[in-house]
PDB file of C-alpha atoms in Angstrom:
ATOM      1  CA  UNK A  13     103.422 107.648 127.778  1.00 39.00           C
ATOM      2  CA  UNK A  14     104.334 109.000 131.851  1.00 36.00           C
ATOM      3  CA  UNK A  15     106.929 107.470 133.594  1.00 37.00           C
ATOM      4  CA  UNK A  16     105.762 105.340 136.228  1.00 36.00           C
ATOM      5  CA  UNK A  17     103.997 107.257 139.770  1.00 38.00           C
ATOM      6  CA  UNK A  18     106.360 105.832 142.592  1.00 40.00           C
ATOM      7  CA  UNK A  19     109.421 107.507 141.201  1.00 34.00           C
ATOM      8  CA  UNK A  20     110.092 111.491 141.593  1.00 42.00           C
ATOM      9  CA  UNK A  21     113.235 113.908 141.562  1.00 47.00           C
ATOM     10  CA  UNK A  22     115.830 113.498 139.904  1.00 47.00           C
ATOM     11  CA  UNK A  23     115.545 109.673 138.361  1.00 43.00           C
ATOM     12  CA  UNK A  24     111.257 110.920 137.719  1.00 42.00           C
ATOM     13  CA  UNK A  25     112.426 113.549 135.312  1.00 38.00           C
ATOM     14  CA  UNK A  26     115.092 111.025 133.444  1.00 42.00           C
ATOM     15  CA  UNK A  27     112.058 108.579 132.964  1.00 39.00           C
ATOM     16  CA  UNK A  28     109.380 111.274 131.862  1.00 40.00           C
ATOM     17  CA  UNK A  29     112.346 113.028 129.134  1.00 39.00           C
ATOM     18  CA  UNK A  30     113.281 109.401 127.711  1.00 36.00           C
ATOM     19  CA  UNK A  31     109.580 109.007 126.971  1.00 38.00           C
ATOM     20  CA  UNK A  32     109.097 111.976 125.597  1.00 36.00           C
ATOM     21  CA  UNK A  33     113.000 110.871 123.511  1.00 35.00           C
ATOM     22  CA  UNK A  34     110.670 107.813 122.086  1.00 37.00           C
ATOM     23  CA  UNK A  35     107.988 109.008 121.450  1.00 35.00           C
ATOM     24  CA  UNK A  36     110.146 112.233 119.627  1.00 34.00           C
ATOM     25  CA  UNK A  37     111.944 109.833 117.710  1.00 36.00           C
ATOM     26  CA  UNK A  38     108.847 107.719 116.134  1.00 37.00           C
ATOM     27  CA  UNK A  39     107.555 110.680 114.991  1.00 35.00           C
ATOM     28  CA  UNK A  40     110.859 111.898 113.961  1.00 35.00           C
ATOM     29  CA  UNK A  41     111.462 109.213 111.293  1.00 43.00           C
ATOM     30  CA  UNK A  42     107.427 108.445 110.374  1.00 46.00           C
ATOM     31  CA  UNK A  43     107.068 112.055 108.736  1.00 48.00           C
ATOM     32  CA  UNK A  44     110.135 114.939 106.824  1.00 50.00           C
ATOM     33  CA  UNK A  45     108.919 118.411 106.962  1.00 47.00           C
ATOM     34  CA  UNK A  46     108.354 117.727 103.586  1.00 55.00           C
ATOM     35  CA  UNK A  47     105.170 115.609 104.515  1.00 77.00           C
ATOM     36  CA  UNK A  48     106.173 112.893 102.419  1.00 95.00           C
ATOM     37  CA  UNK A  49     105.144 109.557 105.243  1.00 97.00           C
ATOM     38  CA  UNK A  50     106.789 106.229 106.203  1.00 98.00           C
ATOM     39  CA  UNK A  51     103.492 103.905 105.684  1.00 98.00           C
ATOM     40  CA  UNK A  52     104.871 100.292 104.910  1.00 98.00           C
ATOM     41  CA  UNK A  53     108.526  98.932 106.867  1.00 98.00           C
ATOM     42  CA  UNK A  54     109.701  95.638 105.444  1.00 98.00           C
ATOM     43  CA  UNK A  55     112.931  94.449 107.757  1.00 98.00           C
ATOM     44  CA  UNK A  56     112.890  90.506 105.456  1.00 98.00           C
ATOM     45  CA  UNK A  57     113.878  89.587 108.472  1.00 97.00           C
ATOM     46  CA  UNK A  58     112.937  85.969 108.522  1.00 96.00           C
ATOM     47  CA  UNK A  59     108.890  87.032 107.956  1.00 97.00           C
ATOM     48  CA  UNK A  60     107.387  89.433 105.179  1.00 98.00           C
ATOM     49  CA  UNK A  61     105.278  91.907 107.639  1.00 98.00           C
ATOM     50  CA  UNK A  62     104.925  95.312 107.780  1.00 98.00           C
ATOM     51  CA  UNK A  63     107.122  96.974 110.519  1.00 98.00           C
ATOM     52  CA  UNK A  64     103.020  99.102 110.693  1.00 98.00           C
ATOM     53  CA  UNK A  65     100.972  96.413 110.833  1.00 98.00           C
ATOM     54  CA  UNK A  66      99.985  96.300 107.130  1.00 98.00           C
ATOM     55  CA  UNK A  67      99.856  94.063 104.351  1.00 98.00           C
ATOM     56  CA  UNK A  68     102.861  91.655 103.727  1.00 98.00           C
ATOM     57  CA  UNK A  69     104.628  91.512 101.180  1.00 98.00           C
ATOM     58  CA  UNK A  70     103.815  88.682  98.205  1.00 98.00           C
ATOM     59  CA  UNK A  71     106.201  86.046  98.278  1.00 97.00           C
ATOM     60  CA  UNK A  72     107.406  84.721  94.607  1.00 97.00           C
ATOM     61  CA  UNK A  73     110.157  82.407  95.337  1.00 97.00           C
ATOM     62  CA  UNK A  74     113.124  82.769  97.284  1.00 97.00           C
ATOM     63  CA  UNK A  75     113.669  82.116 101.320  1.00 98.00           C
ATOM     64  CA  UNK A  76     113.415  84.817 104.004  1.00 97.00           C
ATOM     65  CA  UNK A  77     116.618  84.349 106.533  1.00 97.00           C
ATOM     66  CA  UNK A  78     117.392  86.347 110.060  1.00 96.00           C
ATOM     67  CA  UNK A  79     119.203  89.583 108.164  1.00 96.00           C
ATOM     68  CA  UNK A  80     117.259  89.759 104.654  1.00 98.00           C
ATOM     69  CA  UNK A  81     115.119  87.566 101.305  1.00 98.00           C
ATOM     70  CA  UNK A  82     117.342  86.052  99.343  1.00 98.00           C
ATOM     71  CA  UNK A  83     115.986  85.772  95.158  1.00 98.00           C
ATOM     72  CA  UNK A  84     117.392  83.938  92.591  1.00 97.00           C
ATOM     73  CA  UNK A  85     116.699  84.761  89.256  1.00 97.00           C
ATOM     74  CA  UNK A  86     113.147  84.932  88.881  1.00 95.00           C
ATOM     75  CA  UNK A  87     111.927  84.675  91.698  1.00 97.00           C
ATOM     76  CA  UNK A  88     111.194  88.769  93.828  1.00 98.00           C
ATOM     77  CA  UNK A  89     108.292  90.028  96.030  1.00 98.00           C
ATOM     78  CA  UNK A  90     105.295  92.010  95.047  1.00 98.00           C
ATOM     79  CA  UNK A  91     103.337  94.243  97.452  1.00 98.00           C
ATOM     80  CA  UNK A  92      99.708  95.380  97.018  1.00 98.00           C
ATOM     81  CA  UNK A  93      99.490  97.643  98.937  1.00 98.00           C
ATOM     82  CA  UNK A  94      96.954 101.695  99.150  1.00 98.00           C
ATOM     83  CA  UNK A  95      95.841 102.955  96.042  1.00 98.00           C
ATOM     84  CA  UNK A  96      97.141 106.696  96.898  1.00 98.00           C
ATOM     85  CA  UNK A  97     100.455 105.209  96.573  1.00 98.00           C
ATOM     86  CA  UNK A  98     100.578 104.519  92.877  1.00 98.00           C
ATOM     87  CA  UNK A  99     101.042 107.720  91.981  1.00 98.00           C
ATOM     88  CA  UNK A 100     102.657 109.737  95.216  1.00 98.00           C
ATOM     89  CA  UNK A 101     105.224 107.679  96.530  1.00 98.00           C
ATOM     90  CA  UNK A 102     109.164 106.714  97.541  1.00 98.00           C
ATOM     91  CA  UNK A 103     110.471 103.737  97.577  1.00 98.00           C
ATOM     92  CA  UNK A 104     113.059 103.424  99.298  1.00 98.00           C
ATOM     93  CA  UNK A 105     115.337  99.173  99.489  1.00 98.00           C
ATOM     94  CA  UNK A 106     118.575  98.382 100.188  1.00 98.00           C
ATOM     95  CA  UNK A 107     119.559  95.089  98.491  1.00 98.00           C
ATOM     96  CA  UNK A 108     122.692  93.668  96.357  1.00 98.00           C
ATOM     97  CA  UNK A 109     122.202  92.548  93.014  1.00 98.00           C
ATOM     98  CA  UNK A 110     124.242  89.146  91.329  1.00 98.00           C
ATOM     99  CA  UNK A 111     125.046  89.685  87.507  1.00 98.00           C
ATOM    100  CA  UNK A 112     125.068  93.271  87.182  1.00 98.00           C
ATOM    101  CA  UNK A 113     125.709  92.567  83.029  1.00 98.00           C
ATOM    102  CA  UNK A 114     123.027  93.904  80.230  1.00 98.00           C
ATOM    103  CA  UNK A 115     119.208  95.293  82.229  1.00 98.00           C
ATOM    104  CA  UNK A 116     118.127  93.375  85.558  1.00 98.00           C
ATOM    105  CA  UNK A 117     114.490  94.374  86.305  1.00 98.00           C
ATOM    106  CA  UNK A 118     114.345  96.317  89.971  1.00 98.00           C
ATOM    107  CA  UNK A 119     110.684  96.975  90.151  1.00 98.00           C
ATOM    108  CA  UNK A 120     108.002  96.574  87.999  1.00 98.00           C
ATOM    109  CA  UNK A 121     104.405  98.768  88.095  1.00 98.00           C
ATOM    110  CA  UNK A 122     102.447  96.941  85.814  1.00 97.00           C
ATOM    111  CA  UNK A 123     101.670  93.298  87.343  1.00 96.00           C
ATOM    112  CA  UNK A 124     104.668  92.346  84.562  1.00 97.00           C
ATOM    113  CA  UNK A 125     102.629  93.639  81.294  1.00 97.00           C
ATOM    114  CA  UNK A 126     104.970  95.697  80.197  1.00 97.00           C
ATOM    115  CA  UNK A 127     108.580  95.954  79.448  1.00 97.00           C
ATOM    116  CA  UNK A 128     108.781  99.804  81.041  1.00 98.00           C
ATOM    117  CA  UNK A 129     110.084 100.230  84.381  1.00 98.00           C
ATOM    118  CA  UNK A 130     113.174 101.002  86.848  1.00 99.00           C
ATOM    119  CA  UNK A 131     116.668  98.471  86.085  1.00 98.00           C
ATOM    120  CA  UNK A 132     119.472  98.145  86.669  1.00 98.00           C
ATOM    121  CA  UNK A 133     121.474  98.503  83.254  1.00 98.00           C
ATOM    122  CA  UNK A 134     125.220  97.375  83.117  1.00 98.00           C
ATOM    123  CA  UNK A 135     125.727  97.569  86.609  1.00 98.00           C
ATOM    124  CA  UNK A 136     124.560 101.483  86.766  1.00 98.00           C
ATOM    125  CA  UNK A 137     120.398 102.589  87.545  1.00 98.00           C
ATOM    126  CA  UNK A 138     118.149 103.156  84.257  1.00 98.00           C
ATOM    127  CA  UNK A 139     114.145 103.605  83.508  1.00 99.00           C
ATOM    128  CA  UNK A 140     113.832 101.864  80.899  1.00 98.00           C
ATOM    129  CA  UNK A 141     112.953 103.827  78.018  1.00 98.00           C
ATOM    130  CA  UNK A 142     113.309 107.609  78.913  1.00 98.00           C
ATOM    131  CA  UNK A 143     116.337 107.869  81.771  1.00 98.00           C
ATOM    132  CA  UNK A 144     119.999 106.279  82.719  1.00 98.00           C
ATOM    133  CA  UNK A 145     122.152 107.620  85.758  1.00 98.00           C
ATOM    134  CA  UNK A 146     126.070 106.889  85.282  1.00 96.00           C
ATOM    135  CA  UNK A 147     127.164 105.804  88.715  1.00 97.00           C
ATOM    136  CA  UNK A 148     128.198 102.254  88.934  1.00 97.00           C
ATOM    137  CA  UNK A 149     128.122  99.427  91.320  1.00 98.00           C
ATOM    138  CA  UNK A 150     129.516  95.777  91.818  1.00 98.00           C
ATOM    139  CA  UNK A 151     127.574  92.898  91.996  1.00 98.00           C
ATOM    140  CA  UNK A 152     127.408  91.042  95.302  1.00 98.00           C
ATOM    141  CA  UNK A 153     127.521  95.269  96.544  1.00 98.00           C
ATOM    142  CA  UNK A 154     125.038  95.868  99.549  1.00 97.00           C
ATOM    143  CA  UNK A 155     123.069  99.767  97.799  1.00 98.00           C
ATOM    144  CA  UNK A 156     120.755 101.770  98.989  1.00 97.00           C
ATOM    145  CA  UNK A 157     117.617 102.885  96.315  1.00 98.00           C
ATOM    146  CA  UNK A 158     115.564 105.304  96.202  1.00 98.00           C
ATOM    147  CA  UNK A 159     112.933 106.169  94.492  1.00 98.00           C
ATOM    148  CA  UNK A 160     110.440 108.878  94.110  1.00 98.00           C
ATOM    149  CA  UNK A 161     107.089 109.537  92.010  1.00 98.00           C
ATOM    150  CA  UNK A 162     105.592 113.131  92.754  1.00 98.00           C
ATOM    151  CA  UNK A 163     101.558 112.355  92.657  1.00 98.00           C
ATOM    152  CA  UNK A 164     101.146 117.162  91.579  1.00 97.00           C
ATOM    153  CA  UNK A 165     104.046 117.122  88.973  1.00 98.00           C
ATOM    154  CA  UNK A 166     105.108 113.322  87.856  1.00 98.00           C
ATOM    155  CA  UNK A 167     108.507 114.392  88.341  1.00 98.00           C
ATOM    156  CA  UNK A 168     110.388 111.003  88.593  1.00 98.00           C
ATOM    157  CA  UNK A 169     113.892 110.900  90.816  1.00 98.00           C
ATOM    158  CA  UNK A 170     116.458 108.152  91.333  1.00 98.00           C
ATOM    159  CA  UNK A 171     119.161 107.798  93.867  1.00 98.00           C
ATOM    160  CA  UNK A 172     122.100 106.004  94.788  1.00 98.00           C
ATOM    161  CA  UNK A 173     123.578 106.230  98.146  1.00 97.00           C
ATOM    162  CA  UNK A 174     121.808 109.113  98.605  1.00 97.00           C
ATOM    163  CA  UNK A 175     122.906 110.857  95.622  1.00 97.00           C
ATOM    164  CA  UNK A 176     120.732 111.313  92.954  1.00 98.00           C
ATOM    165  CA  UNK A 177     120.891 109.201  89.078  1.00 98.00           C
ATOM    166  CA  UNK A 178     118.697 110.090  87.375  1.00 98.00           C
ATOM    167  CA  UNK A 179     115.055 112.406  87.060  1.00 98.00           C
ATOM    168  CA  UNK A 180     112.047 112.909  84.322  1.00 98.00           C
ATOM    169  CA  UNK A 181     108.657 114.130  83.928  1.00 98.00           C
ATOM    170  CA  UNK A 182     106.688 111.168  83.979  1.00 98.00           C
ATOM    171  CA  UNK A 183     103.659 112.507  81.104  1.00 98.00           C
ATOM    172  CA  UNK A 184     103.613 108.936  79.964  1.00 98.00           C
ATOM    173  CA  UNK A 185     102.484 107.263  83.508  1.00 98.00           C
ATOM    174  CA  UNK A 186     105.935 104.999  83.251  1.00 98.00           C
ATOM    175  CA  UNK A 187     105.900 105.132  86.985  1.00 98.00           C
ATOM    176  CA  UNK A 188     102.646 105.445  88.344  1.00 98.00           C
ATOM    177  CA  UNK A 189     102.025 101.432  89.785  1.00 98.00           C
ATOM    178  CA  UNK A 190      98.745  99.154  88.167  1.00 98.00           C
ATOM    179  CA  UNK A 191      95.606  99.084  90.972  1.00 97.00           C
ATOM    180  CA  UNK A 192      93.755  96.474  89.531  1.00 91.00           C
ATOM    181  CA  UNK A 193      91.357  95.290  92.349  1.00 93.00           C
ATOM    182  CA  UNK A 194      91.906  98.324  94.357  1.00 96.00           C
ATOM    183  CA  UNK A 195      95.547  98.189  95.481  1.00 97.00           C
ATOM    184  CA  UNK A 196      99.262  99.477  94.364  1.00 98.00           C
ATOM    185  CA  UNK A 197     100.628  96.881  92.875  1.00 98.00           C
ATOM    186  CA  UNK A 198     104.664  96.764  93.138  1.00 98.00           C
ATOM    187  CA  UNK A 199     106.748  93.605  92.657  1.00 98.00           C
ATOM    188  CA  UNK A 200     110.495  93.926  92.956  1.00 98.00           C
ATOM    189  CA  UNK A 201     113.158  92.104  91.449  1.00 98.00           C
ATOM    190  CA  UNK A 202     111.324  90.110  88.606  1.00 97.00           C
ATOM    191  CA  UNK A 203     110.531  91.000  85.410  1.00 97.00           C
ATOM    192  CA  UNK A 204     108.327  91.223  83.091  1.00 96.00           C
ATOM    193  CA  UNK A 205     106.323  88.559  80.738  1.00 95.00           C
ATOM    194  CA  UNK A 206     106.936  90.263  77.943  1.00 93.00           C
ATOM    195  CA  UNK A 207     110.083  89.343  77.631  1.00 92.00           C
ATOM    196  CA  UNK A 208     109.825  85.654  79.282  1.00 93.00           C
ATOM    197  CA  UNK A 209     111.308  87.641  82.371  1.00 93.00           C
ATOM    198  CA  UNK A 210     115.113  86.970  81.624  1.00 93.00           C
ATOM    199  CA  UNK A 211     116.058  90.077  82.954  1.00 97.00           C
ATOM    200  CA  UNK A 212     115.898  89.685  86.792  1.00 98.00           C
ATOM    201  CA  UNK A 213     118.877  89.012  88.694  1.00 98.00           C
ATOM    202  CA  UNK A 214     119.085  86.725  91.773  1.00 98.00           C
ATOM    203  CA  UNK A 215     120.698  89.145  94.830  1.00 98.00           C
ATOM    204  CA  UNK A 216     119.506  89.428  98.110  1.00 98.00           C
ATOM    205  CA  UNK A 217     117.459  92.624  99.884  1.00 98.00           C
ATOM    206  CA  UNK A 218     117.886  93.593 103.021  1.00 97.00           C
ATOM    207  CA  UNK A 219     115.172  96.658 103.505  1.00 97.00           C
ATOM    208  CA  UNK A 220     112.157  97.475 102.239  1.00 98.00           C
ATOM    209  CA  UNK A 221     110.080 101.174 102.922  1.00 98.00           C
ATOM    210  CA  UNK A 222     107.474 102.181 101.190  1.00 98.00           C
ATOM    211  CA  UNK A 223     106.956 106.339 102.130  1.00 98.00           C
ATOM    212  CA  UNK A 224     102.971 108.247 100.706  1.00 98.00           C
ATOM    213  CA  UNK A 225     104.778 110.888  98.888  1.00 98.00           C
ATOM    214  CA  UNK A 226     107.690 112.139  97.505  1.00 98.00           C
ATOM    215  CA  UNK A 227     111.164 112.433  99.812  1.00 97.00           C
ATOM    216  CA  UNK A 228     113.124 115.338  98.255  1.00 96.00           C
ATOM    217  CA  UNK A 229     117.163 115.110  98.015  1.00 95.00           C
ATOM    218  CA  UNK A 230     117.591 116.818 100.533  1.00 94.00           C
ATOM    219  CA  UNK A 231     116.078 113.690 102.389  1.00 94.00           C
ATOM    220  CA  UNK A 232     117.170 111.032 100.631  1.00 95.00           C
ATOM    221  CA  UNK A 233     119.782 109.397 103.065  1.00 84.00           C
ATOM    222  CA  UNK A 234     122.763 107.617 102.208  1.00 78.00           C
ATOM    223  CA  UNK A 235     121.807 104.912 103.977  1.00 59.00           C
ATOM    224  CA  UNK A 236     117.805 103.367 104.497  1.00 54.00           C
ATOM    225  CA  UNK A 237     115.984 104.969 107.727  1.00 51.00           C
ATOM    226  CA  UNK A 238     115.914 102.471 109.904  1.00 51.00           C
ATOM    227  CA  UNK A 239     112.356 101.609 111.243  1.00 48.00           C
ATOM    228  CA  UNK A 240     110.888 103.736 114.395  1.00 48.00           C
ATOM    229  CA  UNK A 241     111.542 100.969 116.724  1.00 43.00           C
ATOM    230  CA  UNK A 242     114.595 100.580 115.345  1.00 42.00           C
ATOM    231  CA  UNK A 243     115.356 104.285 115.717  1.00 43.00           C
ATOM    232  CA  UNK A 244     113.751 105.224 118.731  1.00 42.00           C
ATOM    233  CA  UNK A 245     116.099 102.403 121.282  1.00 38.00           C
ATOM    234  CA  UNK A 246     119.242 103.466 120.399  1.00 37.00           C
ATOM    235  CA  UNK A 247     117.614 106.677 120.845  1.00 39.00           C
ATOM    236  CA  UNK A 248     116.569 106.119 124.225  1.00 39.00           C
ATOM    237  CA  UNK A 249     120.134 103.634 125.349  1.00 39.00           C
ATOM    238  CA  UNK A 250     122.313 106.642 124.228  1.00 40.00           C
ATOM    239  CA  UNK A 251     120.167 109.043 126.308  1.00 39.00           C
ATOM    240  CA  UNK A 252     120.413 106.727 128.791  1.00 41.00           C
ATOM    241  CA  UNK A 253     124.189 105.970 128.672  1.00 39.00           C
ATOM    242  CA  UNK A 254     124.865 109.915 128.784  1.00 42.00           C
ATOM    243  CA  UNK A 255     121.831 110.062 132.226  1.00 37.00           C
ATOM    244  CA  UNK A 256     123.839 107.094 133.615  1.00 34.00           C
ATOM    245  CA  UNK A 257     127.164 108.707 133.587  1.00 38.00           C
ATOM    246  CA  UNK A 258     125.550 112.535 134.229  1.00 38.00           C
ATOM    247  CA  UNK A 259     124.767 111.016 137.085  1.00 36.00           C
ATOM    248  CA  UNK A 260     128.027 109.172 138.557  1.00 37.00           C
ATOM    249  CA  UNK A 261     129.892 112.646 137.751  1.00 39.00           C
ATOM    250  CA  UNK A 262     128.170 114.500 140.409  1.00 40.00           C
ATOM    251  CA  UNK A 263     127.304 111.770 142.641  1.00 42.00           C
TER     252      UNK A 263
END
C-alpha cells in the first residue's frame, strides 16, 4: 500500500506512515512471536462468516444478532476447518452461559460421539475426565476463554480471562479433533449424544477465533484479540489524531 502520488511533503509522509502502520498492525495481530497464527476469526455479528474468508460456522440452532450469537440449550455452532488444526491449535472464545450448575459442554472434539471434552463444571473450567480449574464466574457473565493444544508435545492448557486454569499432557488424544471427511471438526456449546445432550446451557457468544499453533501463557490476553481490521483501524485512528494534534501545535 502506498500513499497517493499527488501528496508531498509532510502530508505525503504522514499518509505513508499511516499505510505502513496499517500493514504492521495487521501482521502483528495475525502472527505472534511464538509462531501461532490467527487463521479464522468469527465476530458472529449477524453472520457465521470468517473474516479471513475461510469456511463459515455451521448454525445448529440459535440465532445471530447484530452483536453476536444467542444459543438455546442443545443448540450451538460447529466448524469444519483444515485438518492441521486437529492437533495443533488455540481456540479463543468470548461468551456467557446462563446455567453453570454441573457439567455444561463448551467444546466437543469428536462430533458429539464421546462424553470427553471441554466443559464448565459448577462455574469453573474443566477438561473431563483429566483436569479441572478453580476460578469461578457467574451466570450471564461474559468471559474470555482460550484453549490451546501443542501439536509437538501434546500439552493442553486452558485460560480464563488470561489466567491459566488447567493443563495436562494429552497422551490419550482427548483434545484432538476428529478429521472425518478431511476436516478438523469442532462443536461449540452442544453436548454429546452419549449423555443425550443434557449437559449444555443456553447463552451468548460474542467471538470465536482459531489459531494454528499453541499460544504461550504470555501471549494469551485477558480479553480476546480483536480482528486484524479492527486493530488496524483503531491504530490508524490514533496515529491520525496524533498527527493532526502535532500539526496544529506546529502551526
